[in-house]
């Protein structure tokens, strides 16, 4: 903490600069710039453009808002690098229609009034109108400079926001544009601030708001009003279209990319984005929060920002261009409170793959060699008689043989990645399939069984049948946590090799015969292992990196893809692996509040206290000791336990000279 602040101080931020830079009401007769089209098919009224001195036909601009009146079918101009959005305004003629056709497609999109419709400005686009004229609001924004969000609200009372707080919207971007479709509205900005603004707008007018995007959010209340601005009448109603525009800020980590650096230099020279045009503003201060208005507020000046930046690592944030910013709290509050984005989060991690095709089943030969392809595989019909589809990524190399950083020109054979198997459970945030059953206990399935069995059957026949090797990637289920471990039949030489190449913390010998995908694939001669990669609903980056390198080692071992070099020890994996000859779960004998003590991947001895159950008042009602020595493979993380719930997954460490059982199962 800053030594100038009393211990236990409560702080708030104070800035001498206003959050709002410009607030103005734009009127069609005075501020809109109207021009008839040269072809005589309509006219355009430019409401606003940023930067204001730009010409949208010849200059690069950040965004532009206009209203069009279209009298006949026509072609739209092309704007590469921009996203276009249109909102058709209500027409007195209910039979009026507005259709857009892109890139000469056979089917045109019908755009209904007051439904924002977006498309890529680089697409050749034509419109078809019936019963004209059609009036529409048109918005364009440079894709690499910012984003825009649209809200269409019919107001009979204050507009509810996403959180349900009546009458409030929070503005977070650099600009907000409020266009009044019909009725009168009263708009109040920063109602509880000394810089409060209030505007009354009539139909066709637009409220232009420019604000400091790095400052605290700006509150806005929109209410239906009469022509004088009075609110509260039950018969009052209005419709508005709100557009919130945010600038895309690039982090320092991205500047290492030569192309991005050149683009940024060009933008700065052109001064298109707000952050490149605005002068630096006065710095904010931290003040001691005092809820007694009569007492004087004590201001504590912040240290010079440059000095603060010199002593605090700021990864990927160009703080030099920021103004009334929360980052100025650095050096004054506890350093652990300040979030710094990790470097990997600042890099643009996108996959360069084509759009997916739809197939009835996976046939590897259908996809071209030396390419990465994506596909949706039709699995089963659901309750609406529509297909449940399975995503697949197909990486084909140069030769027949047995994702993210695989150069397919160096790949021998084919790698197929299925990001998700249980699509129904994935979308419902649960482990079970549509019929409430666990898919991974129902393989190989049945063609005429219940829903889970049918899905498993189709997966086996449409996808898994194409494989020679299978690495089944999992996490723990809900309410449990796992170590990084592998299940494999260690009596099978090929499966044992796959398990060792994964270099996990623990290898658990499991022969299968348990309804799992691994078991069913192994029974059909497909060499298989299951890799458990930690906890559910969480990316554990170290585990993910270990698993990825394990898969790459397997490809290298199969001579499918060369592993050019091993990474450093921290990324390579744990220094050693514990082999367990069997494993089992320990279950509760009663219900209550469960406390589990050992962490995953820790070795325990027979008789160690591993868990207790307490009643709701905190009294111990049961205690659990380790029945034998071993290593903790997984454990419960849910403190609410019923009788018969899981406590701990214990692996029995293989003894020297012990022969692994031909049939080794677990008490799932």
CSV table of N, CA, C and O in Angstrom, one decimal, residues 424-487:
chain,number,residue,atom,x,y,z
A,424,UNK,N,-25.1,-33.5,-27.2
A,424,UNK,CA,-26.4,-33.2,-26.5
A,424,UNK,C,-26.0,-32.8,-25.0
A,424,UNK,O,-26.5,-31.7,-24.5
A,425,UNK,N,-25.1,-33.5,-24.4
A,425,UNK,CA,-24.7,-33.2,-23.0
A,425,UNK,C,-23.9,-31.9,-23.0
A,425,UNK,O,-24.0,-31.1,-22.1
A,426,UNK,N,-23.1,-31.7,-24.0
A,426,UNK,CA,-22.3,-30.5,-24.1
A,426,UNK,C,-23.1,-29.2,-24.1
A,426,UNK,O,-22.8,-28.3,-23.4
A,427,UNK,N,-24.2,-29.2,-24.8
A,427,UNK,CA,-25.1,-28.1,-24.9
A,427,UNK,C,-25.9,-27.9,-23.7
A,427,UNK,O,-26.4,-26.8,-23.4
A,428,UNK,N,-26.1,-29.0,-22.9
A,428,UNK,CA,-26.9,-28.9,-21.7
A,428,UNK,C,-26.1,-28.8,-20.4
A,428,UNK,O,-26.6,-28.9,-19.3
A,429,UNK,N,-24.7,-28.7,-20.6
A,429,UNK,CA,-23.8,-28.6,-19.4
A,429,UNK,C,-23.9,-29.8,-18.5
A,429,UNK,O,-24.0,-29.7,-17.3
A,430,UNK,N,-24.0,-31.0,-19.0
A,430,UNK,CA,-24.1,-32.2,-18.2
A,430,UNK,C,-23.4,-33.3,-18.9
A,430,UNK,O,-23.1,-33.3,-20.1
A,431,UNK,N,-23.0,-34.4,-18.1
A,431,UNK,CA,-22.3,-35.5,-18.6
A,431,UNK,C,-23.2,-36.4,-19.4
A,431,UNK,O,-22.7,-37.0,-20.4
A,432,UNK,N,-24.4,-36.6,-19.0
A,432,UNK,CA,-25.3,-37.6,-19.6
A,432,UNK,C,-25.8,-37.2,-21.0
A,432,UNK,O,-25.9,-36.1,-21.3
A,433,UNK,N,-26.2,-38.3,-21.7
A,433,UNK,CA,-26.8,-38.0,-23.0
A,433,UNK,C,-28.3,-37.7,-22.8
A,433,UNK,O,-28.8,-37.5,-21.7
A,434,UNK,N,-29.0,-37.6,-23.9
A,434,UNK,CA,-30.4,-37.1,-23.9
A,434,UNK,C,-31.3,-38.0,-23.0
A,434,UNK,O,-32.3,-37.5,-22.4
A,435,UNK,N,-31.0,-39.3,-22.9
A,435,UNK,CA,-31.8,-40.2,-22.1
A,435,UNK,C,-31.3,-40.3,-20.7
A,435,UNK,O,-31.8,-41.2,-20.0
A,436,UNK,N,-30.4,-39.5,-20.3
A,436,UNK,CA,-29.9,-39.5,-18.9
A,436,UNK,C,-28.9,-40.5,-18.6
A,436,UNK,O,-28.5,-40.7,-17.5
A,437,UNK,N,-28.4,-41.2,-19.6
A,437,UNK,CA,-27.4,-42.3,-19.4
A,437,UNK,C,-26.0,-41.7,-19.8
A,437,UNK,O,-25.8,-40.8,-20.7
A,438,UNK,N,-25.0,-42.4,-19.3
A,438,UNK,CA,-23.6,-42.0,-19.6
A,438,UNK,C,-23.1,-42.7,-20.8
A,438,UNK,O,-23.1,-44.0,-20.9
A,439,UNK,N,-22.8,-42.0,-21.9
A,439,UNK,CA,-22.4,-42.6,-23.1
A,439,UNK,C,-21.2,-43.5,-22.9
A,439,UNK,O,-21.1,-44.6,-23.5
A,440,UNK,N,-20.3,-43.1,-22.0
A,440,UNK,CA,-19.0,-43.9,-21.9
A,440,UNK,C,-19.2,-45.1,-21.0
A,440,UNK,O,-18.2,-45.6,-20.4
A,441,UNK,N,-20.4,-45.6,-20.9
A,441,UNK,CA,-20.7,-46.9,-20.2
A,441,UNK,C,-21.6,-47.7,-21.2
A,441,UNK,O,-22.0,-48.8,-20.7
A,442,UNK,N,-21.8,-47.3,-22.4
A,442,UNK,CA,-22.7,-47.9,-23.3
A,442,UNK,C,-22.1,-48.3,-24.6
A,442,UNK,O,-22.9,-48.6,-25.6
A,443,UNK,N,-20.8,-48.3,-24.8
A,443,UNK,CA,-20.2,-48.7,-26.0
A,443,UNK,C,-20.0,-50.3,-26.0
A,443,UNK,O,-19.9,-50.9,-24.9
A,444,UNK,N,-20.1,-50.9,-27.2
A,444,UNK,CA,-20.2,-50.4,-28.5
A,444,UNK,C,-21.5,-50.0,-29.0
A,444,UNK,O,-21.7,-49.5,-30.1
A,445,UNK,N,-22.6,-50.1,-28.1
A,445,UNK,CA,-23.9,-49.6,-28.5
A,445,UNK,C,-24.7,-50.7,-29.3
A,445,UNK,O,-24.2,-51.8,-29.5
A,446,UNK,N,-25.9,-50.3,-29.6
A,446,UNK,CA,-26.8,-51.2,-30.4
A,446,UNK,C,-27.5,-50.4,-31.4
A,446,UNK,O,-27.9,-49.2,-31.2
A,447,UNK,N,-27.7,-51.0,-32.6
A,447,UNK,CA,-28.4,-50.3,-33.7
A,447,UNK,C,-29.9,-50.1,-33.3
A,447,UNK,O,-30.5,-49.1,-33.7
A,448,UNK,N,-30.5,-51.0,-32.5
A,448,UNK,CA,-31.9,-50.9,-32.1
A,448,UNK,C,-32.1,-50.8,-30.6
A,448,UNK,O,-33.1,-51.2,-30.1
A,449,UNK,N,-31.1,-50.2,-29.9
A,449,UNK,CA,-31.2,-50.1,-28.5
A,449,UNK,C,-31.9,-48.8,-28.0
A,449,UNK,O,-32.6,-48.1,-28.8
A,450,UNK,N,-31.6,-48.4,-26.8
A,450,UNK,CA,-32.1,-47.1,-26.3
A,450,UNK,C,-31.2,-46.0,-26.9
A,450,UNK,O,-30.2,-46.3,-27.5
A,451,UNK,N,-31.6,-44.7,-26.6
A,451,UNK,CA,-30.9,-43.6,-27.3
A,451,UNK,C,-29.4,-43.6,-27.2
A,451,UNK,O,-28.7,-43.4,-28.2
A,452,UNK,N,-28.9,-43.8,-26.0
A,452,UNK,CA,-27.5,-43.8,-25.8
A,452,UNK,C,-26.8,-44.9,-26.6
A,452,UNK,O,-25.7,-44.7,-27.2
A,453,UNK,N,-27.4,-46.0,-26.6
A,453,UNK,CA,-26.8,-47.2,-27.3
A,453,UNK,C,-26.8,-46.9,-28.8
A,453,UNK,O,-25.8,-47.2,-29.5
A,454,UNK,N,-27.8,-46.3,-29.3
A,454,UNK,CA,-27.9,-46.0,-30.7
A,454,UNK,C,-26.8,-45.0,-31.1
A,454,UNK,O,-26.1,-45.2,-32.1
A,455,UNK,N,-26.7,-44.0,-30.3
A,455,UNK,CA,-25.6,-43.0,-30.6
A,455,UNK,C,-24.2,-43.6,-30.6
A,455,UNK,O,-23.4,-43.3,-31.5
A,456,UNK,N,-24.0,-44.5,-29.6
A,456,UNK,CA,-22.7,-45.1,-29.5
A,456,UNK,C,-22.4,-46.0,-30.7
A,456,UNK,O,-21.3,-46.1,-31.2
A,457,UNK,N,-23.5,-46.7,-31.1
A,457,UNK,CA,-23.4,-47.6,-32.3
A,457,UNK,C,-23.0,-46.8,-33.5
A,457,UNK,O,-22.1,-47.2,-34.3
A,458,UNK,N,-23.7,-45.7,-33.7
A,458,UNK,CA,-23.4,-44.8,-34.9
A,458,UNK,C,-22.0,-44.2,-34.9
A,458,UNK,O,-21.4,-44.2,-35.9
A,459,UNK,N,-21.6,-43.8,-33.7
A,459,UNK,CA,-20.2,-43.3,-33.5
A,459,UNK,C,-19.2,-44.4,-33.9
A,459,UNK,O,-18.2,-44.1,-34.7
A,460,UNK,N,-19.4,-45.6,-33.4
A,460,UNK,CA,-18.5,-46.6,-33.7
A,460,UNK,C,-18.4,-46.9,-35.2
A,460,UNK,O,-17.3,-47.1,-35.8
A,461,UNK,N,-19.5,-47.0,-35.9
A,461,UNK,CA,-19.6,-47.4,-37.3
A,461,UNK,C,-19.3,-46.2,-38.2
A,461,UNK,O,-18.7,-46.5,-39.3
A,462,UNK,N,-19.7,-45.0,-37.9
A,462,UNK,CA,-19.5,-43.9,-38.8
A,462,UNK,C,-18.1,-43.2,-38.7
A,462,UNK,O,-17.7,-42.6,-39.6
A,463,UNK,N,-17.5,-43.3,-37.5
A,463,UNK,CA,-16.3,-42.6,-37.3
A,463,UNK,C,-15.1,-43.5,-36.8
A,463,UNK,O,-14.1,-43.6,-37.4
A,464,UNK,N,-15.3,-44.1,-35.6
A,464,UNK,CA,-14.3,-44.9,-35.0
A,464,UNK,C,-13.8,-46.0,-35.9
A,464,UNK,O,-12.6,-46.4,-35.9
A,465,UNK,N,-14.6,-46.5,-36.8
A,465,UNK,CA,-14.3,-47.6,-37.7
A,465,UNK,C,-13.1,-47.2,-38.6
A,465,UNK,O,-12.5,-48.1,-39.2
A,466,UNK,N,-12.9,-45.9,-38.8
A,466,UNK,CA,-11.8,-45.5,-39.7
A,466,UNK,C,-10.4,-45.4,-39.0
A,466,UNK,O,-9.4,-45.1,-39.7
A,467,UNK,N,-10.4,-45.7,-37.7
A,467,UNK,CA,-9.1,-45.5,-37.0
A,467,UNK,C,-8.3,-46.7,-36.9
A,467,UNK,O,-8.8,-47.8,-36.9
A,468,UNK,N,-7.0,-46.5,-36.7
A,468,UNK,CA,-6.0,-47.5,-36.3
A,468,UNK,C,-5.6,-47.3,-34.8
A,468,UNK,O,-5.2,-48.3,-34.2
A,469,UNK,N,-5.6,-46.1,-34.4
A,469,UNK,CA,-5.2,-45.8,-33.0
A,469,UNK,C,-6.2,-44.7,-32.5
A,469,UNK,O,-6.8,-43.9,-33.3
A,470,UNK,N,-6.4,-44.8,-31.2
A,470,UNK,CA,-7.3,-43.8,-30.6
A,470,UNK,C,-6.8,-43.3,-29.3
A,470,UNK,O,-6.3,-44.1,-28.4
A,471,UNK,N,-6.8,-42.0,-29.1
A,471,UNK,CA,-6.4,-41.3,-27.9
A,471,UNK,C,-7.7,-40.6,-27.4
A,471,UNK,O,-8.1,-39.6,-28.0
A,472,UNK,N,-8.3,-41.1,-26.4
A,472,UNK,CA,-9.6,-40.6,-25.9
A,472,UNK,C,-9.3,-39.6,-24.8
A,472,UNK,O,-8.9,-39.9,-23.7
A,473,UNK,N,-9.6,-38.3,-25.0
A,473,UNK,CA,-9.3,-37.2,-24.1
A,473,UNK,C,-10.5,-36.9,-23.2
A,473,UNK,O,-11.6,-36.7,-23.7
A,474,UNK,N,-10.3,-36.9,-21.9
A,474,UNK,CA,-11.3,-36.6,-20.9
A,474,UNK,C,-10.9,-35.6,-19.9
A,474,UNK,O,-9.7,-35.3,-19.7
A,475,UNK,N,-11.9,-35.1,-19.1
A,475,UNK,CA,-11.6,-34.5,-17.8
A,475,UNK,C,-12.5,-35.2,-16.8
A,475,UNK,O,-13.2,-36.1,-17.1
A,476,UNK,N,-12.3,-34.8,-15.5
A,476,UNK,CA,-13.2,-35.4,-14.5
A,476,UNK,C,-14.6,-34.9,-14.7
A,476,UNK,O,-14.9,-34.0,-15.4
A,477,UNK,N,-15.5,-35.6,-14.1
A,477,UNK,CA,-16.9,-35.2,-14.2
A,477,UNK,C,-17.2,-34.1,-13.1
A,477,UNK,O,-16.4,-33.8,-12.3
A,478,UNK,N,-18.4,-33.6,-13.2
A,478,UNK,CA,-18.8,-32.5,-12.3
A,478,UNK,C,-18.7,-32.9,-10.9
A,478,UNK,O,-19.1,-34.0,-10.5
A,479,UNK,N,-18.1,-32.0,-10.0
A,479,UNK,CA,-18.0,-32.3,-8.6
A,479,UNK,C,-16.8,-33.1,-8.3
A,479,UNK,O,-16.7,-33.6,-7.1
A,480,UNK,N,-15.9,-33.4,-9.2
A,480,UNK,CA,-14.7,-34.1,-9.0
A,480,UNK,C,-13.5,-33.5,-9.6
A,480,UNK,O,-13.7,-32.7,-10.6
A,481,UNK,N,-12.3,-33.8,-9.1
A,481,UNK,CA,-11.1,-33.3,-9.8
A,481,UNK,C,-10.1,-34.4,-10.0
A,481,UNK,O,-10.2,-35.4,-9.3
A,482,UNK,N,-9.3,-34.3,-11.0
A,482,UNK,CA,-8.4,-35.4,-11.4
A,482,UNK,C,-7.0,-34.9,-11.4
A,482,UNK,O,-6.7,-33.7,-11.7
A,483,UNK,N,-6.0,-35.9,-11.3
A,483,UNK,CA,-4.7,-35.7,-11.7
A,483,UNK,C,-4.6,-35.8,-13.2
A,483,UNK,O,-5.6,-36.0,-13.9
A,484,UNK,N,-3.4,-35.7,-13.7
A,484,UNK,CA,-3.2,-35.9,-15.2
A,484,UNK,C,-2.7,-37.4,-15.3
A,484,UNK,O,-1.6,-37.7,-15.0
A,485,UNK,N,-3.7,-38.2,-15.7
A,485,UNK,CA,-3.3,-39.6,-15.7
A,485,UNK,C,-3.9,-40.3,-17.0
A,485,UNK,O,-4.7,-39.8,-17.7
A,486,UNK,N,-3.4,-41.6,-17.2
A,486,UNK,CA,-3.8,-42.3,-18.4
A,486,UNK,C,-4.3,-43.7,-17.9
A,486,UNK,O,-3.8,-44.3,-17.0
A,487,UNK,N,-5.4,-44.1,-18.5
A,487,UNK,CA,-5.9,-45.5,-18.4
A,487,UNK,C,-5.5,-46.3,-19.6
A,487,UNK,O,-5.8,-45.8,-20.7
